[in-house]
XYZ file of N, CA, C and O in Angstrom:
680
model
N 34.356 -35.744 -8.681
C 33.291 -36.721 -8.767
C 31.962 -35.983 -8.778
O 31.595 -35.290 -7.829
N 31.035 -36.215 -10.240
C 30.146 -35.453 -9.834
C 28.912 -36.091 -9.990
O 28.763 -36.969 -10.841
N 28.113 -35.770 -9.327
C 26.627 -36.733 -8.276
C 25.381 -35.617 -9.180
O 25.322 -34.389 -9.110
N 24.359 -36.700 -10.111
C 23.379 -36.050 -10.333
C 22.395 -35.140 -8.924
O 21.927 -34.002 -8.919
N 22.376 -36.140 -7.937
C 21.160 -35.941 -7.052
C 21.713 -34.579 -5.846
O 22.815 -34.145 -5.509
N 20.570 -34.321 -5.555
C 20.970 -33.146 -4.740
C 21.947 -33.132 -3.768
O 22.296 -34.307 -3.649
N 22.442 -32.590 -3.172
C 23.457 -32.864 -2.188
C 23.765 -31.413 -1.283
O 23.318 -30.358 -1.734
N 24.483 -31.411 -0.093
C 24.577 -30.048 0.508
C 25.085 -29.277 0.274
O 24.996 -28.257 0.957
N 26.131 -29.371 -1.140
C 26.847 -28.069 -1.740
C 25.915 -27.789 -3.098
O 26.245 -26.943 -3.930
N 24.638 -28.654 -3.226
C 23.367 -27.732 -4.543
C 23.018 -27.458 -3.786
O 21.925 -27.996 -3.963
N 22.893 -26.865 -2.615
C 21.425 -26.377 -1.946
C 21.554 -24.474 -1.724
O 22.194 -23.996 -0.788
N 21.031 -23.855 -2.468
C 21.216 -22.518 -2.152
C 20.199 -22.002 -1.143
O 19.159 -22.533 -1.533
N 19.988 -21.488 -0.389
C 19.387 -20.635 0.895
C 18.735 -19.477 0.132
O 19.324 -18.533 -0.396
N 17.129 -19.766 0.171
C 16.205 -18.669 -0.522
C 16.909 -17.114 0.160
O 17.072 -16.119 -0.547
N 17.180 -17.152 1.292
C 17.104 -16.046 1.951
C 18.680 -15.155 1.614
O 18.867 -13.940 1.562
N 19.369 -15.959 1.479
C 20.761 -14.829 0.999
C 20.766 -14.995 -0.896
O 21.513 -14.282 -1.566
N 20.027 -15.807 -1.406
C 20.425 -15.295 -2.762
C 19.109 -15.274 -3.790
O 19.411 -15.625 -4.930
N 18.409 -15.101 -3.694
C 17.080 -15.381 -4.130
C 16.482 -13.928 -4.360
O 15.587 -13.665 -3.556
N 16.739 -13.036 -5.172
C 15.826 -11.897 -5.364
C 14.284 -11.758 -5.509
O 13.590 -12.761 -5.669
N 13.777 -10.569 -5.454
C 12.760 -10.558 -5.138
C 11.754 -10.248 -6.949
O 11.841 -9.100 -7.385
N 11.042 -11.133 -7.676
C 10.563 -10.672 -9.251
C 9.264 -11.076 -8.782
O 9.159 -11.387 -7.596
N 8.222 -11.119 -9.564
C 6.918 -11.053 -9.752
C 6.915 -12.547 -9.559
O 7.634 -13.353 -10.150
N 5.778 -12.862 -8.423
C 5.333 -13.776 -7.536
C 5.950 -14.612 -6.535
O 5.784 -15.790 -6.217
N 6.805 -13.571 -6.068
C 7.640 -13.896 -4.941
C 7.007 -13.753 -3.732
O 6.214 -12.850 -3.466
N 7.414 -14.801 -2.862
C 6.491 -14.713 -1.542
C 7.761 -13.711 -0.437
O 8.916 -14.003 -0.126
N 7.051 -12.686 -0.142
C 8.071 -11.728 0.681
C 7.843 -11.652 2.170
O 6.699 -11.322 2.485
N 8.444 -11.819 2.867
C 8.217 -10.855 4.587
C 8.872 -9.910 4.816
O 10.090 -9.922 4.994
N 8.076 -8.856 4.846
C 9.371 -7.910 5.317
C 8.704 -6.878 6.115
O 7.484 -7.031 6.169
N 9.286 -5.625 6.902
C 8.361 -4.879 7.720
C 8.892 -3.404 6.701
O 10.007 -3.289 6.192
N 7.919 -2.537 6.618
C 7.522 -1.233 5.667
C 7.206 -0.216 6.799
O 6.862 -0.359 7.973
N 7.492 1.049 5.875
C 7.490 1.663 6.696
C 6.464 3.416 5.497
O 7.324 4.077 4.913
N 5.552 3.746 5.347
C 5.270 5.037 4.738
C 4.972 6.379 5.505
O 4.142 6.656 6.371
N 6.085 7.213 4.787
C 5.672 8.626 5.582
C 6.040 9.401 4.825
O 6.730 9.093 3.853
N 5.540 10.982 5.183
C 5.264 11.776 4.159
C 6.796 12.244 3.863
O 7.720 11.597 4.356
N 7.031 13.323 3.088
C 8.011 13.785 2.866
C 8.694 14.748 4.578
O 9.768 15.335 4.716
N 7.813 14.598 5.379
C 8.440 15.885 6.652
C 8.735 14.801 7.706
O 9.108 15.254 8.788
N 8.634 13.321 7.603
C 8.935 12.118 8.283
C 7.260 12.406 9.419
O 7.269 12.548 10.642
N 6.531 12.411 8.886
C 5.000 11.958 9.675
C 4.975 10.710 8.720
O 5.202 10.441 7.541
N 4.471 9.935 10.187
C 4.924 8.341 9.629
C 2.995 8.396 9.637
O 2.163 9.009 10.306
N 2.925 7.188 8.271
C 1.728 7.378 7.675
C 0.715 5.947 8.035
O -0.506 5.803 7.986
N 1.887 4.954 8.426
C 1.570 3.849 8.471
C 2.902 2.923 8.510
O 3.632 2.949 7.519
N 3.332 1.908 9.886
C 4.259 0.879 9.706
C 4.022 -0.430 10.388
O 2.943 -0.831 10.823
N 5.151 -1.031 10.422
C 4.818 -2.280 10.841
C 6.326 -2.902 11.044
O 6.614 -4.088 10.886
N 7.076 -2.029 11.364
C 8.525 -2.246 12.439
C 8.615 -2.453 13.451
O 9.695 -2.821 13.914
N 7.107 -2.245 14.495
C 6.931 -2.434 16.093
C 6.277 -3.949 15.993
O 6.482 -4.771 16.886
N 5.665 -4.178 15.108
C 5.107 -5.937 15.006
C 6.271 -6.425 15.257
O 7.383 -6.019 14.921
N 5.839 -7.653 16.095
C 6.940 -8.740 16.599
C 7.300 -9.381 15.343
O 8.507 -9.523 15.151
N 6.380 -9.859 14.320
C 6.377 -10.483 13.398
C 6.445 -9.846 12.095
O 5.542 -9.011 12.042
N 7.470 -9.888 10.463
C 7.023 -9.254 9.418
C 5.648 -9.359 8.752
O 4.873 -10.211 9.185
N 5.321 -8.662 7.856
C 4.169 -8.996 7.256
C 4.528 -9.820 5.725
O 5.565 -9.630 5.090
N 3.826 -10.415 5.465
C 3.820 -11.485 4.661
C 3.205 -11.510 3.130
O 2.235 -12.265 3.058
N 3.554 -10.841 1.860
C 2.669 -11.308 0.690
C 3.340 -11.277 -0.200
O 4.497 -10.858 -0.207
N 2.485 -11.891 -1.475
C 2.936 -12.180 -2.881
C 2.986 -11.149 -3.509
O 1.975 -10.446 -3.494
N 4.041 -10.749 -4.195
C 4.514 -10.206 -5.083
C 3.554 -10.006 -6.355
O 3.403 -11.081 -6.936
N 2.903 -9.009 -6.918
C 1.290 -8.678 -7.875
C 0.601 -9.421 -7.511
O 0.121 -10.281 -8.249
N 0.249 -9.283 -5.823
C -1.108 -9.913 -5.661
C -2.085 -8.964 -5.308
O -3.249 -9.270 -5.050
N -1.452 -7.347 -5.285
C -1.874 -6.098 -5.455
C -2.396 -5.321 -4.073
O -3.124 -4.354 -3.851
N -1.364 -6.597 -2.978
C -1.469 -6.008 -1.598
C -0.548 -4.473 -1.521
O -0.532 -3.613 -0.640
N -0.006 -4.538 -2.498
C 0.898 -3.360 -2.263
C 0.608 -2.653 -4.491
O 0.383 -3.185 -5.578
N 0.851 -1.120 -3.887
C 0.302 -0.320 -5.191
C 1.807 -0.777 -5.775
O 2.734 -1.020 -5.003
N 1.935 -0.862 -7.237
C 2.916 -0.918 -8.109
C 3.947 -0.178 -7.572
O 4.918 -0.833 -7.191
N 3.987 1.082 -7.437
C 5.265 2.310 -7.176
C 5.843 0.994 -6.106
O 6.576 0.162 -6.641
N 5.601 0.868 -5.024
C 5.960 0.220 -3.794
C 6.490 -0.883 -4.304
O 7.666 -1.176 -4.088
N 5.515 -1.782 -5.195
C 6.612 -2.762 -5.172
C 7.706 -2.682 -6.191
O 8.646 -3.448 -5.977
N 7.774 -2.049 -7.075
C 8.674 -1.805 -7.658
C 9.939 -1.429 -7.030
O 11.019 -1.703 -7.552
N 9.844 -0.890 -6.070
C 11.042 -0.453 -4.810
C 11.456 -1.881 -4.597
O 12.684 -1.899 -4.521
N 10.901 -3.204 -4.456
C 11.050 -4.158 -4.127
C 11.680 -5.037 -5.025
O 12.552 -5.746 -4.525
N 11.486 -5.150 -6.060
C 12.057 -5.680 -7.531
C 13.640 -5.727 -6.957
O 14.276 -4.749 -6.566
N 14.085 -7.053 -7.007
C 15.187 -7.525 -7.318
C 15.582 -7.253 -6.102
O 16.644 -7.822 -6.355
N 15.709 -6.952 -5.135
C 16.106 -7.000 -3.577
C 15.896 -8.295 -2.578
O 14.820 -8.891 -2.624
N 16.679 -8.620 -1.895
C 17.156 -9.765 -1.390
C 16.807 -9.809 0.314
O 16.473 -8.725 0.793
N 16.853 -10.782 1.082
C 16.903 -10.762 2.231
C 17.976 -10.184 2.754
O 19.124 -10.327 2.332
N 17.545 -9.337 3.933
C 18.767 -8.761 4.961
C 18.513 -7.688 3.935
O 17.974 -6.777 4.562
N 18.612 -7.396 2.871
C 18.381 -5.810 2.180
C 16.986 -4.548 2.557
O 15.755 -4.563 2.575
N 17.940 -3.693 2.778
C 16.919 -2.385 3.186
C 17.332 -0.811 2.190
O 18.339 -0.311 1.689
N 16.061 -0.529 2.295
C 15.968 0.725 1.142
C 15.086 1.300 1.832
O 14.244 0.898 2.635
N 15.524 2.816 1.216
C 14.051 3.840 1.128
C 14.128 4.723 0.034
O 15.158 5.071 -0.541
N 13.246 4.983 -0.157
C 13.079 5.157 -1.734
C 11.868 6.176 -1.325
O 10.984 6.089 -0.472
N 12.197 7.175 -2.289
C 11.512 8.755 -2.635
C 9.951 8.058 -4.051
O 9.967 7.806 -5.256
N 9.038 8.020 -3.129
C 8.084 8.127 -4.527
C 7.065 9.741 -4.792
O 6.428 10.615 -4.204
N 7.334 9.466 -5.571
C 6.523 10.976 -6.620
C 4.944 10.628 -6.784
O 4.782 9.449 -7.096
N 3.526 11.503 -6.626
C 2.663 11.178 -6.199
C 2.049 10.050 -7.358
O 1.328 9.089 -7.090
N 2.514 10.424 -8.630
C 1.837 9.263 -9.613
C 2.553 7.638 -8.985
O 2.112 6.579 -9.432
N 3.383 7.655 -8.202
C 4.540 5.876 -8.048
C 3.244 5.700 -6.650
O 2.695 4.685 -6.220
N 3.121 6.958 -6.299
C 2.126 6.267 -5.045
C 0.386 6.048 -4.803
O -0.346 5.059 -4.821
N 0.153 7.619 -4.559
C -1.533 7.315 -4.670
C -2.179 8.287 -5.419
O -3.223 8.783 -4.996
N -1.453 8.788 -7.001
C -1.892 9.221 -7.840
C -1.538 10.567 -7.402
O -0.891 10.766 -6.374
N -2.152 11.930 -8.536
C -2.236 13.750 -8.343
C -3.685 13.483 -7.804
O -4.486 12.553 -7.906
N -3.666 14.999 -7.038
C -5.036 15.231 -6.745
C -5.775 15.665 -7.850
O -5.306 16.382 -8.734
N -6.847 15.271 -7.818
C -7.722 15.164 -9.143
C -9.155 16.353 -9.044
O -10.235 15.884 -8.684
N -9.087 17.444 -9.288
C -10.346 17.925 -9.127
C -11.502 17.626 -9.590
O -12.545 18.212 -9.299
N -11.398 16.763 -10.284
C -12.804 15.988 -10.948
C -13.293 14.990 -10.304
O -14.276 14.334 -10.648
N -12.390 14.773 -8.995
C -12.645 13.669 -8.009
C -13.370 14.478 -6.632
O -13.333 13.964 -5.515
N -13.960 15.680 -6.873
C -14.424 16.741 -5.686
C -15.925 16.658 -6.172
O -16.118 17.158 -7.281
N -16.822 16.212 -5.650
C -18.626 16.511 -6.085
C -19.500 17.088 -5.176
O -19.843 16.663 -4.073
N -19.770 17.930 -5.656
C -20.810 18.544 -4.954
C -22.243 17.693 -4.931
O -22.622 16.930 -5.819
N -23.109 18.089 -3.404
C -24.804 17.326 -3.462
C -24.952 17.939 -2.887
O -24.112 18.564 -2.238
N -26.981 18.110 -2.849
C -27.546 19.037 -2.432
C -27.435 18.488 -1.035
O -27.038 17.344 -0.819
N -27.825 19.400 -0.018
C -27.830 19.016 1.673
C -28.956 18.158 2.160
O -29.009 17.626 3.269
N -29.857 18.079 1.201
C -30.965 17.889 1.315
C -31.000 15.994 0.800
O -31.978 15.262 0.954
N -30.007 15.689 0.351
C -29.044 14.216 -0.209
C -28.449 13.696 0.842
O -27.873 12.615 0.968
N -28.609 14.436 1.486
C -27.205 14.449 3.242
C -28.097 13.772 4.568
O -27.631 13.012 5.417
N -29.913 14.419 4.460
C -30.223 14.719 5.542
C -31.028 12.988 5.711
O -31.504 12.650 6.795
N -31.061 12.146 4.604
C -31.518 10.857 5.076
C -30.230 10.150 5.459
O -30.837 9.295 6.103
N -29.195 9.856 5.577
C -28.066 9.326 6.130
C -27.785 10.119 7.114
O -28.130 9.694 8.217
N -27.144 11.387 7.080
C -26.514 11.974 7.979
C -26.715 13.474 8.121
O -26.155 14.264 7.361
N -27.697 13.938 9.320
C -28.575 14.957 9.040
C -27.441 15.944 9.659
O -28.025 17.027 9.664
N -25.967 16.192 10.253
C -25.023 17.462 10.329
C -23.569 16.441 9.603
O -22.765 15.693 10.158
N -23.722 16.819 8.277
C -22.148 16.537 7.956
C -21.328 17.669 8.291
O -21.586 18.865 8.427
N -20.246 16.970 8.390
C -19.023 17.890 8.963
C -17.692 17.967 7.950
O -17.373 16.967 7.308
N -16.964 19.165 7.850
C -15.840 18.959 7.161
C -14.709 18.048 7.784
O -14.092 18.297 8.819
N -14.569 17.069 7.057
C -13.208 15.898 7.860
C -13.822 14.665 7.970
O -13.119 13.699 8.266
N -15.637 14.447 7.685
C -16.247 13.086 7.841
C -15.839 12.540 6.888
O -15.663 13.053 5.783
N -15.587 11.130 7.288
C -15.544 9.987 5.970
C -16.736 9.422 6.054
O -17.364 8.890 6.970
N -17.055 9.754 4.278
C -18.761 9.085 4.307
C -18.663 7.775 3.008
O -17.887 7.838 2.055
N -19.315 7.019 3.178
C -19.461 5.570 2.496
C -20.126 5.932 1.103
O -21.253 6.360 1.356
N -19.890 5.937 -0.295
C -20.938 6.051 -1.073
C -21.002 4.476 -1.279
O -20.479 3.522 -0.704
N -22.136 4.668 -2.673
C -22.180 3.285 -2.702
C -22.361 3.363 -4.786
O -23.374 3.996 -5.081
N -21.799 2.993 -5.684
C -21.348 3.730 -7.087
C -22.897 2.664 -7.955
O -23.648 1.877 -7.379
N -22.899 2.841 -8.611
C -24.073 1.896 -9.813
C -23.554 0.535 -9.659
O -24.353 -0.397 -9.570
N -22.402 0.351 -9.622
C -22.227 -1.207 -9.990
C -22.123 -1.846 -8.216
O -21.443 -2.850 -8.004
N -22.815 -1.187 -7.133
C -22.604 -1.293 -5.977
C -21.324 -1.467 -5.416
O -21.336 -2.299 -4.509
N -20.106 -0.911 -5.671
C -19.238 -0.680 -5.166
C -19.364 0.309 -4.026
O -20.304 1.104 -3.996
N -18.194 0.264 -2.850
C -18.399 0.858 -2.011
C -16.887 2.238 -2.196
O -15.694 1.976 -2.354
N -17.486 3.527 -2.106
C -16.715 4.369 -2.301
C -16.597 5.362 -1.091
O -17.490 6.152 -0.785
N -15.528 5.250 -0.508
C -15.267 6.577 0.540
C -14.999 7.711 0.033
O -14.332 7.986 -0.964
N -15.552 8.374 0.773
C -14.882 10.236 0.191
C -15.119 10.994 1.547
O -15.862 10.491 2.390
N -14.287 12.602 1.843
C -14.308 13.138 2.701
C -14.800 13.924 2.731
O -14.333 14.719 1.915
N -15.776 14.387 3.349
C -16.718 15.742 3.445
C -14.965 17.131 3.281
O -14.100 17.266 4.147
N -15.023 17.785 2.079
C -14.741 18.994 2.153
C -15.131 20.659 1.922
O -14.490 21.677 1.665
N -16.588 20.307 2.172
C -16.757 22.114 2.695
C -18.770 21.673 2.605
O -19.447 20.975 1.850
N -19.034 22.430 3.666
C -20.400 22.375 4.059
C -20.845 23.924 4.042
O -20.193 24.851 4.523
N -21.906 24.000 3.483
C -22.999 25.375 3.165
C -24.269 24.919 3.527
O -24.641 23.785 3.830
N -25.057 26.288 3.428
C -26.781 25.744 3.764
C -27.232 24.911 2.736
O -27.817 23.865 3.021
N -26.975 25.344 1.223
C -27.352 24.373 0.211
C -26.815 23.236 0.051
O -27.591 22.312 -0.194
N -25.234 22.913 0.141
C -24.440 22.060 -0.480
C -23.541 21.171 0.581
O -23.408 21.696 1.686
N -22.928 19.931 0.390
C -22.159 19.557 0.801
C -20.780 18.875 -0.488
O -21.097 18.123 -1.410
N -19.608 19.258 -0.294
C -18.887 18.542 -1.461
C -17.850 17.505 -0.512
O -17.511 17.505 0.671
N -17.622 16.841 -1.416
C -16.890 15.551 -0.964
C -15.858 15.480 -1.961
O -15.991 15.885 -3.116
N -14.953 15.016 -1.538
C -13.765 14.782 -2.047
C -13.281 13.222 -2.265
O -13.019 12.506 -1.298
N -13.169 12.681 -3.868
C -12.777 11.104 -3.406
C -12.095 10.926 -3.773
O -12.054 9.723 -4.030
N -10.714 11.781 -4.280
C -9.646 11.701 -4.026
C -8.983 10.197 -2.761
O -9.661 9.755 -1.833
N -7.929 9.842 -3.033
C -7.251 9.127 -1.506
C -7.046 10.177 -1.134
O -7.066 11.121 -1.924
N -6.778 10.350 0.224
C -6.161 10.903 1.414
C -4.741 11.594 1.121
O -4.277 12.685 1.455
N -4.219 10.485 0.336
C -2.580 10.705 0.511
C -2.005 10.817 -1.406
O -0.945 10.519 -1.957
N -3.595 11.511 -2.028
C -3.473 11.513 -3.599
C -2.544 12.951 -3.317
O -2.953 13.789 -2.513
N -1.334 13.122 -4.025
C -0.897 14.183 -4.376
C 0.443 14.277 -3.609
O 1.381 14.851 -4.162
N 0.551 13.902 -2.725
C 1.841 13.892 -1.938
C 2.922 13.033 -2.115
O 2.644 11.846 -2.288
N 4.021 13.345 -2.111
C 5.410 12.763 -2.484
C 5.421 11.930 -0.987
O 5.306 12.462 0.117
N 5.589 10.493 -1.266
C 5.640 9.606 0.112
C 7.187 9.150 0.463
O 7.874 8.975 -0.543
N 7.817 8.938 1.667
C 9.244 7.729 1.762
C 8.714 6.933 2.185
O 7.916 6.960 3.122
N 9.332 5.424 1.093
C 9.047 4.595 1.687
C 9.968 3.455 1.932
O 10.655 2.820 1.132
N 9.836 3.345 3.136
C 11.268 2.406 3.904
C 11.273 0.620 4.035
O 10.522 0.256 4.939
N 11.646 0.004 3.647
C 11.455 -1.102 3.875
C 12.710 -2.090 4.096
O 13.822 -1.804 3.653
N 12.393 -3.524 4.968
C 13.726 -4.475 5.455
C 13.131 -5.420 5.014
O 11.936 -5.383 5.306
N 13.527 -6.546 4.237
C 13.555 -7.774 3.539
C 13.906 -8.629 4.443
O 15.063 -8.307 4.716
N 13.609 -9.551 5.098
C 13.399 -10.562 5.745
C 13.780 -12.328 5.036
O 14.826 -12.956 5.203
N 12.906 -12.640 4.480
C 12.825 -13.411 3.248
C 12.468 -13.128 2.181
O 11.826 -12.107 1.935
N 12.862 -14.090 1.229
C 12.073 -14.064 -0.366
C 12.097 -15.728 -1.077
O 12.948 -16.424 -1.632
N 10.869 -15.856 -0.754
C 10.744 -17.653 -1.260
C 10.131 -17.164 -2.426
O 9.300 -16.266 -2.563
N 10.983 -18.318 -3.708
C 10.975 -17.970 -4.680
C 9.223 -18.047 -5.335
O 8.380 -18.484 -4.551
N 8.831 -17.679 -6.541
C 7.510 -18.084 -7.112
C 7.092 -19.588 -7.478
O 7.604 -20.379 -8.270
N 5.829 -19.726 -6.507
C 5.474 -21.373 -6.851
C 6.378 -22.513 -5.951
O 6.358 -23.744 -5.974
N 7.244 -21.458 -5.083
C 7.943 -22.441 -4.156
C 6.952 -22.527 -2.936
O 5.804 -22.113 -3.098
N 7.333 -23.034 -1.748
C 6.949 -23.089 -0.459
C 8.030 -22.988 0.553
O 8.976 -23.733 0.810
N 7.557 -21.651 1.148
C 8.561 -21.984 2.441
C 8.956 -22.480 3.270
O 8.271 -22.326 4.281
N 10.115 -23.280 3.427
C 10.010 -24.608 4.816
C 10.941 -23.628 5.958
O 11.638 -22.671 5.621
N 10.812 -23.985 6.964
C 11.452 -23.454 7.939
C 12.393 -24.649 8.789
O 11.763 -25.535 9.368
N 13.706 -24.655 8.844
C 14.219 -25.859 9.325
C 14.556 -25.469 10.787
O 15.190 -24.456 11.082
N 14.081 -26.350 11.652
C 14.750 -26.241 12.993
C 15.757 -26.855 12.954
O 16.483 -26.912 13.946
């Protein structure tokens, strides 16, 4: 006997069969660290997962691509290569300024400061003081973590599908 209207054997459970594609709402807890296991950044000690949409560009491409098609209760870690994560180090991303550029903001820069630029179209740009002289200071605006091969670990929690809403049933 078969019944147009929904019933409790149509009802599939986002969370055991529902993969994860572009604009999927995800929770899950992550985990990044370098290749020698120095953990870079996680969120496995939160009581709670963290929560976002799938290309809403909370997470760089390489990363979510690890995520593509993975399900709740599923866990991976996955080897990214520095272009899947935060690009090669770029020497054209290193600028030198005179010290004398330095001394109305910050009259002793140091090697290891993070200093704020600010670009033509007023964007705000960080870079790291790397090497100080009497004349010069150069900065580096490179990311931090441009050039390094990252692991990155992650546990799937849910995956409510795109354009759905998640209900939670008590």
């Amino acid at each position: 006997m078969s019944n147009s209207n929904n019933t409790a054997a149509d009802f599939i459970n986002p969370n055991q069969d529902t993969r994860i594609t572009q604009g999927s709402q995800v929770a899950l807890h992550f985990e990044v660290a370098l290749e020698n296991g120095t953990v870079i950044d996680s969120t496995f000690s939160r009581p709670e997962p963290v929560r976002l949409i799938i290309g809403d560009e909370s997470l760089l491409p390489g990363f979510e691509n690890v995520l593509n098609n993975l399900r709740a209760g599923d866990t991976r870690t996955a080897h990214l290569e520095p272009e899947q994560a935060f690009g090669e180090w770029n020497k054209d991303n290193v600028q030198t300024f005179s010290r004398t550029q330095f001394a109305l903001t910050e009259a002793n820069p140091e090697v290891g400061m993070m200093i704020e630029f600010e670009d033509k179209g007023k964007n705000t740009l960080p870079g790291v003081i790397s090497k100080v002289t009497q004349e010069d200071v150069e900065v580096d605006f490179n990311h931090p973590l441009a050039g390094q091969s990252l692991l990155f670990k992650v546990q799937i929690f849910k995956v409510t599908p795109p354009g759905q809403v998640a209900v939670q049933l008590m």
